[in-house]
């Protein structure tokens, strides 16, 4: 595997990779030779708890070494634009920075959030593409401006583990938040689950929160949340800012918070969220603290999604 940015990179073999991830969960150290004398490099332009630590754990399980750089704070301020006179605050160009960092590793993970101001720049993945152009090793997205594929893969592992029937209904629901958040997690979730063969997929959100059709692939949208949640086997909550009115918060309607009453509409459904989650804003305490919540197993599966992808990248190097 030479890159992992979206479902497209695994579309032809996602079932095989899912089985591989489930095998890793059973036997985490079975491939501990794959990473011998290899290094996984992780660059974070933004904060992270799960992605950072699960990626480190995944690399260790493969016997690899790891370095992490908080590019947003620990290194030189990077210049992203080409052809500029660098007489301002930036001290190093991303071109040299990535060429150097990729010389120090065998797989390069990068987290780069959208700025939510310039839609074209975000949706053209300008920063991720600069990383790819200058990297001499495979690049893995640790959440880009538009997608979060390691999260979606972990979500797939989790749903595969918890599903009780052949086919399952999965509902992606918008929920309120006080800050403008990326569309990366819901875009990615929609892109994956609209194409997973055992899933009936529904999206629910207030009007104005339609996601990019490039990622929803014609998924059913139901604007009435109660209606959408009926008989759901999995409820996947997430806030996102508007795609059409780019980066804006259009609603903070607390009736969209996922509560016990909402979960009662489902088919004894499981509650999922990628975390970090704001309690009693996105989801009420009595849901998050109940047996129907599987957010911790979901976060645990981040290890095995990363381990599977790193393993594929290290093998092909
Ligand atoms: C980020 C987001 O919504 O994309 C990261 C989620 C994994 N969340 C926040 O910034 C709170
Ligand atoms: N879910 C997720 O990616 O969490 P972090 O932002 O903490 O890495």
Short mmCIF file of C-alpha atoms and ligand atoms in Angstrom, two decimals:
data_model
loop_
_atom_site.label_atom_id
_atom_site.label_comp_id
_atom_site.label_asym_id
_atom_site.label_seq_id
_atom_site.Cartn_x
_atom_site.Cartn_y
_atom_site.Cartn_z
CA UNK A 1 0.00 0.00 0.00
CA UNK A 2 1.50 3.32 -1.09
CA UNK A 3 -1.04 5.69 0.47
CA UNK A 4 -4.09 5.72 2.74
CA UNK A 5 -6.27 8.81 2.39
CA UNK A 6 -9.78 7.52 1.72
CA UNK A 7 -12.05 4.49 1.17
CA UNK A 8 -10.85 4.44 -2.45
CA UNK A 9 -7.47 3.19 -1.28
CA UNK A 10 -9.04 0.02 0.20
CA UNK A 11 -12.24 -0.30 -1.81
CA UNK A 12 -11.09 -3.40 -3.68
CA UNK A 13 -9.91 -5.29 -0.58
CA UNK A 14 -11.66 -3.80 2.46
CA UNK A 15 -13.08 -7.16 3.56
CA UNK A 16 -9.65 -8.72 3.54
CA UNK A 17 -8.28 -5.76 5.54
CA UNK A 18 -11.17 -5.98 7.99
CA UNK A 19 -10.35 -9.64 8.63
CA UNK A 20 -6.70 -8.78 9.00
CA UNK A 21 -7.59 -6.11 11.61
CA UNK A 22 -9.78 -8.59 13.51
CA UNK A 23 -6.89 -11.10 13.44
CA UNK A 24 -4.52 -8.44 14.80
CA UNK A 25 -6.97 -7.80 17.60
CA UNK A 26 -6.78 -11.48 18.55
CA UNK A 27 -3.02 -11.78 18.03
CA UNK A 28 -1.50 -8.27 18.20
CA UNK A 29 2.13 -9.42 17.95
CA UNK A 30 1.79 -11.95 15.16
CA UNK A 31 3.57 -9.61 12.70
CA UNK A 32 6.13 -8.18 15.10
CA UNK A 33 8.90 -8.82 12.57
CA UNK A 34 7.33 -6.59 9.87
CA UNK A 35 8.53 -3.39 11.53
CA UNK A 36 11.98 -4.60 12.51
CA UNK A 37 14.54 -1.84 11.78
CA UNK A 38 11.70 0.28 10.36
CA UNK A 39 10.40 3.62 11.62
CA UNK A 40 6.91 5.11 11.61
CA UNK A 41 6.98 8.94 11.57
CA UNK A 42 3.94 10.87 12.81
CA UNK A 43 3.44 14.58 12.12
CA UNK A 44 0.68 16.48 13.91
CA UNK A 45 -0.28 19.96 12.77
CA UNK A 46 -3.25 19.73 15.21
CA UNK A 47 -3.99 18.22 18.64
CA UNK A 48 -4.74 14.52 19.11
CA UNK A 49 -5.11 11.95 21.86
CA UNK A 50 -6.35 8.74 20.18
CA UNK A 51 -4.68 9.03 16.79
CA UNK A 52 -1.31 9.81 18.30
CA UNK A 53 -1.33 7.05 20.94
CA UNK A 54 -3.07 4.32 18.92
CA UNK A 55 -0.65 4.90 16.03
CA UNK A 56 2.32 4.57 18.40
CA UNK A 57 0.85 1.39 19.90
CA UNK A 58 0.12 0.02 16.42
CA UNK A 59 3.71 0.62 15.34
CA UNK A 60 5.04 -1.05 18.52
CA UNK A 61 2.84 -4.10 17.87
CA UNK A 62 4.57 -4.41 14.47
CA UNK A 63 7.98 -4.12 16.10
CA UNK A 64 8.64 -0.70 14.52
CA UNK A 65 10.25 2.39 16.01
CA UNK A 66 8.28 5.64 16.16
CA UNK A 67 8.94 9.34 16.23
CA UNK A 68 6.29 12.04 16.66
CA UNK A 69 6.58 15.70 15.71
CA UNK A 70 4.05 18.31 16.80
CA UNK A 71 4.57 20.44 13.73
CA UNK A 72 1.98 22.90 14.97
CA UNK A 73 4.11 23.84 17.99
CA UNK A 74 7.45 22.03 18.45
CA UNK A 75 9.28 22.65 15.19
CA UNK A 76 9.93 25.68 12.97
CA UNK A 77 6.96 27.56 11.64
CA UNK A 78 6.41 26.10 8.18
CA UNK A 79 5.77 28.06 5.01
CA UNK A 80 3.11 26.37 2.88
CA UNK A 81 2.93 28.74 -0.10
CA UNK A 82 5.20 28.32 -3.11
CA UNK A 83 7.21 31.17 -4.59
CA UNK A 84 6.98 33.51 -1.60
CA UNK A 85 9.79 35.65 -0.21
CA UNK A 86 10.08 34.15 3.27
CA UNK A 87 10.63 37.41 5.10
CA UNK A 88 7.69 36.92 7.47
CA UNK A 89 7.14 34.56 10.40
CA UNK A 90 7.72 31.22 8.67
CA UNK A 91 11.20 29.80 9.10
CA UNK A 92 11.24 26.68 6.92
CA UNK A 93 9.38 25.63 3.79
CA UNK A 94 7.20 22.51 3.87
CA UNK A 95 9.17 21.23 0.83
CA UNK A 96 12.41 20.76 2.75
CA UNK A 97 10.64 19.80 5.97
CA UNK A 98 8.80 16.85 4.42
CA UNK A 99 11.75 15.71 2.32
CA UNK A 100 13.87 15.64 5.47
CA UNK A 101 11.22 13.99 7.67
CA UNK A 102 10.49 11.29 5.10
CA UNK A 103 14.22 10.52 5.02
CA UNK A 104 13.86 9.70 8.72
CA UNK A 105 11.08 7.08 8.41
CA UNK A 106 9.52 4.30 6.31
CA UNK A 107 5.87 5.40 6.64
CA UNK A 108 4.74 8.96 7.28
CA UNK A 109 1.45 9.72 9.07
CA UNK A 110 0.16 13.27 8.92
CA UNK A 111 -2.70 15.12 10.62
CA UNK A 112 -3.75 18.34 8.94
CA UNK A 113 -7.17 19.85 9.75
CA UNK A 114 -9.05 22.19 7.41
CA UNK A 115 -8.90 25.93 8.13
CA UNK A 116 -12.69 26.08 7.44
CA UNK A 117 -12.21 29.46 5.75
CA UNK A 118 -11.18 28.60 2.21
CA UNK A 119 -13.36 25.76 0.91
CA UNK A 120 -11.32 25.20 -2.27
CA UNK A 121 -8.05 25.00 -0.38
CA UNK A 122 -9.52 22.51 2.12
CA UNK A 123 -11.37 20.37 -0.43
CA UNK A 124 -8.35 20.28 -2.75
CA UNK A 125 -6.35 18.92 0.23
CA UNK A 126 -3.61 21.46 -0.46
CA UNK A 127 -1.49 20.63 2.62
CA UNK A 128 -1.86 16.84 2.38
CA UNK A 129 -0.90 17.01 -1.30
CA UNK A 130 2.23 19.03 -0.49
CA UNK A 131 3.19 16.32 1.99
CA UNK A 132 2.62 13.60 -0.60
CA UNK A 133 4.56 15.48 -3.30
CA UNK A 134 7.60 15.82 -1.07
CA UNK A 135 7.55 12.49 0.74
CA UNK A 136 9.82 9.64 -0.34
CA UNK A 137 7.77 7.10 1.69
CA UNK A 138 4.06 6.07 1.82
CA UNK A 139 1.81 8.68 3.46
CA UNK A 140 -1.07 7.79 5.80
CA UNK A 141 -3.76 10.33 6.68
CA UNK A 142 -4.20 10.84 10.42
CA UNK A 143 -7.21 13.10 9.54
CA UNK A 144 -6.94 15.47 6.65
CA UNK A 145 -8.95 18.54 5.68
CA UNK A 146 -11.79 16.40 4.31
CA UNK A 147 -11.46 12.81 5.60
CA UNK A 148 -10.45 10.66 8.60
CA UNK A 149 -9.99 7.17 7.14
CA UNK A 150 -8.26 5.47 10.13
CA UNK A 151 -11.29 6.47 12.20
CA UNK A 152 -13.75 5.10 9.63
CA UNK A 153 -11.80 1.85 9.42
CA UNK A 154 -11.92 1.53 13.24
CA UNK A 155 -15.67 2.25 13.04
CA UNK A 156 -16.02 -0.57 10.51
CA UNK A 157 -14.14 -2.99 12.77
CA UNK A 158 -16.41 -1.97 15.67
CA UNK A 159 -19.66 -2.37 13.73
CA UNK A 160 -18.50 -5.74 12.36
CA UNK A 161 -17.81 -6.87 15.94
CA UNK A 162 -21.08 -5.67 17.46
CA UNK A 163 -23.56 -6.43 14.69
CA UNK A 164 -26.13 -9.09 15.59
CA UNK A 165 -27.79 -9.51 12.20
CA UNK A 166 -26.60 -10.04 8.63
CA UNK A 167 -27.66 -6.52 7.59
CA UNK A 168 -27.62 -3.53 9.94
CA UNK A 169 -29.07 -0.04 9.88
CA UNK A 170 -26.44 2.62 10.62
CA UNK A 171 -27.49 6.24 11.21
CA UNK A 172 -25.07 9.17 11.09
CA UNK A 173 -26.62 12.00 13.10
CA UNK A 174 -25.47 15.61 13.41
CA UNK A 175 -25.43 16.90 16.99
CA UNK A 176 -24.89 20.40 18.37
CA UNK A 177 -21.52 21.89 19.32
CA UNK A 178 -20.22 25.31 20.31
CA UNK A 179 -17.27 25.46 17.91
CA UNK A 180 -17.06 25.09 14.14
CA UNK A 181 -15.72 21.57 13.50
CA UNK A 182 -14.39 19.93 10.33
CA UNK A 183 -16.57 17.75 8.07
CA UNK A 184 -13.75 15.17 7.90
CA UNK A 185 -15.20 12.57 10.27
CA UNK A 186 -18.77 12.60 8.84
CA UNK A 187 -17.51 12.84 5.22
CA UNK A 188 -15.31 9.83 5.81
CA UNK A 189 -17.96 7.87 7.72
CA UNK A 190 -20.49 8.52 4.94
CA UNK A 191 -18.01 7.59 2.21
CA UNK A 192 -17.21 4.26 3.89
CA UNK A 193 -20.64 3.23 5.15
CA UNK A 194 -22.52 4.13 1.98
CA UNK A 195 -20.30 1.51 0.30
CA UNK A 196 -20.14 -1.26 2.92
CA UNK A 197 -22.24 -4.13 1.60
CA UNK A 198 -23.97 -5.20 4.85
CA UNK A 199 -25.09 -1.68 5.85
CA UNK A 200 -28.32 0.27 5.27
CA UNK A 201 -27.05 3.80 5.73
CA UNK A 202 -29.04 6.92 6.67
CA UNK A 203 -27.85 10.47 7.41
CA UNK A 204 -29.83 12.91 9.54
CA UNK A 205 -29.06 16.60 10.14
CA UNK A 206 -30.80 19.97 10.15
CA UNK A 207 -31.26 21.60 6.74
CA UNK A 208 -28.10 23.42 5.65
CA UNK A 209 -25.76 20.71 6.98
CA UNK A 210 -25.69 18.64 3.76
CA UNK A 211 -22.28 17.06 3.28
CA UNK A 212 -20.35 17.06 0.00
CA UNK A 213 -22.11 14.66 -2.41
CA UNK A 214 -18.71 13.36 -3.45
CA UNK A 215 -18.64 11.55 -0.11
CA UNK A 216 -22.31 10.79 0.57
CA UNK A 217 -22.68 8.84 -2.69
CA UNK A 218 -26.46 9.36 -2.90
CA UNK A 219 -27.12 8.25 0.71
CA UNK A 220 -30.62 8.70 2.10
CA UNK A 221 -30.97 11.94 4.09
CA UNK A 222 -33.86 12.20 6.56
CA UNK A 223 -34.20 15.66 8.11
CA UNK A 224 -36.42 14.42 10.98
CA UNK A 225 -33.97 12.91 13.49
CA UNK A 226 -36.63 10.83 15.31
CA UNK A 227 -37.76 9.33 12.02
CA UNK A 228 -34.18 8.55 10.98
CA UNK A 229 -33.34 6.85 14.29
CA UNK A 230 -36.23 4.40 14.06
CA UNK A 231 -34.91 0.81 14.21
CA UNK A 232 -31.27 1.90 14.00
CA UNK A 233 -28.73 -0.74 15.06
CA UNK A 234 -25.95 1.84 15.33
CA UNK A 235 -26.22 5.58 16.04
CA UNK A 236 -23.09 7.50 15.04
CA UNK A 237 -23.19 11.04 16.43
CA UNK A 238 -20.94 13.86 15.27
CA UNK A 239 -21.04 17.58 14.97
CA UNK A 240 -19.82 19.29 11.82
CA UNK A 241 -19.92 22.81 10.49
CA UNK A 242 -21.82 23.62 7.32
CA UNK A 243 -20.30 22.56 3.99
CA UNK A 244 -22.58 24.74 1.86
CA UNK A 245 -22.31 27.86 4.05
CA UNK A 246 -18.70 26.91 4.49
CA UNK A 247 -17.40 26.53 8.04
CA UNK A 248 -20.43 28.22 9.60
CA UNK A 249 -22.46 27.11 12.63
CA UNK A 250 -26.10 27.28 11.47
CA UNK A 251 -27.78 25.64 14.47
CA UNK A 252 -27.18 24.85 18.12
CA UNK A 253 -30.58 23.23 18.54
CA UNK A 254 -30.34 21.12 21.71
CA UNK A 255 -33.20 18.89 20.53
CA UNK A 256 -30.54 17.16 18.36
CA UNK A 257 -28.52 16.02 21.41
CA UNK A 258 -28.57 12.20 21.57
CA UNK A 259 -30.51 11.34 24.73
CA UNK A 260 -31.97 8.19 26.27
CA UNK A 261 -35.35 9.10 24.72
CA UNK A 262 -33.73 9.26 21.27
CA UNK A 263 -31.96 5.92 21.81
CA UNK A 264 -35.32 4.38 22.79
CA UNK A 265 -36.45 4.92 19.18
CA UNK A 266 -33.72 2.58 17.93
CA UNK A 267 -33.50 -1.20 17.68
CA UNK A 268 -31.71 -1.40 21.03
CA UNK A 269 -29.02 0.45 19.07
CA UNK A 270 -25.42 1.03 20.01
CA UNK A 271 -24.11 4.58 20.44
CA UNK A 272 -20.87 5.54 18.68
CA UNK A 273 -18.71 8.67 18.57
CA UNK A 274 -15.09 9.10 17.44
CA UNK A 275 -14.21 11.12 20.58
CA UNK A 276 -13.36 13.63 21.95
CA UNK A 277 -17.00 14.23 22.84
CA UNK A 278 -18.63 17.07 24.78
CA UNK A 279 -21.00 15.53 27.33
CA UNK A 280 -24.59 16.73 27.48
CA UNK A 281 -24.09 18.71 24.28
CA UNK A 282 -23.50 15.95 21.69
CA UNK A 283 -24.77 13.12 23.92
CA UNK A 284 -26.29 12.90 27.39
CA UNK A 285 -24.47 11.29 30.32
CA UNK A 286 -27.10 8.57 30.63
CA UNK A 287 -26.36 7.39 27.06
CA UNK A 288 -22.58 7.72 27.19
CA UNK A 289 -22.42 5.94 30.57
CA UNK A 290 -24.86 3.20 29.54
CA UNK A 291 -24.25 -0.27 28.13
CA UNK A 292 -25.45 0.94 24.74
CA UNK A 293 -22.34 3.12 24.36
CA UNK A 294 -19.44 1.45 22.53
CA UNK A 295 -17.19 4.51 22.29
CA UNK A 296 -14.36 2.85 24.27
CA UNK A 297 -14.19 -0.33 22.16
CA UNK A 298 -14.44 1.98 19.13
CA UNK A 299 -11.42 4.00 20.32
CA UNK A 300 -9.58 0.74 21.16
CA UNK A 301 -10.06 -0.39 17.57
CA UNK A 302 -8.04 2.60 16.41
CA UNK A 303 -4.98 0.49 17.29
CA UNK A 304 -6.01 -2.25 14.87
CA UNK A 305 -7.03 0.00 12.01
CA UNK A 306 -3.64 1.73 12.22
CA UNK A 307 -1.76 -1.55 12.67
CA UNK A 308 -3.39 -3.01 9.55
CA UNK A 309 -2.61 0.04 7.42
CA UNK A 310 0.97 0.48 8.69
CA UNK A 311 1.58 -3.21 8.10
CA UNK A 312 0.40 -2.93 4.48
CA UNK A 313 2.58 0.15 3.93
CA UNK A 314 5.67 -1.37 5.53
CA UNK A 315 5.27 -4.56 3.49
CA UNK A 316 5.15 -2.67 0.19
CA UNK A 317 8.14 -0.44 0.98
C1 LIG B 1 -12.03 17.01 15.51
C2 LIG B 1 -13.02 16.96 14.36
O1 LIG B 1 -14.21 17.18 14.56
O2 LIG B 1 -12.60 16.71 13.22
C3 LIG B 1 -11.31 15.70 15.66
C4 LIG B 1 -12.18 14.49 15.78
C5 LIG B 1 -11.44 13.23 15.74
N1 LIG B 1 -12.73 17.28 16.73
C6 LIG B 1 -12.58 18.40 17.41
O3 LIG B 1 -11.88 19.29 16.98
C7 LIG B 1 -13.30 18.52 18.71
N1 LIG B 2 -10.91 10.19 17.19
C1 LIG B 2 -9.73 10.84 17.07
O1 LIG B 2 -9.14 10.93 16.00
O2 LIG B 2 -9.27 11.36 18.25
P1 LIG B 2 -8.03 12.32 18.41
O3 LIG B 2 -8.37 13.64 17.76
O4 LIG B 2 -7.85 12.45 19.91
O5 LIG B 2 -6.84 11.72 17.75
#
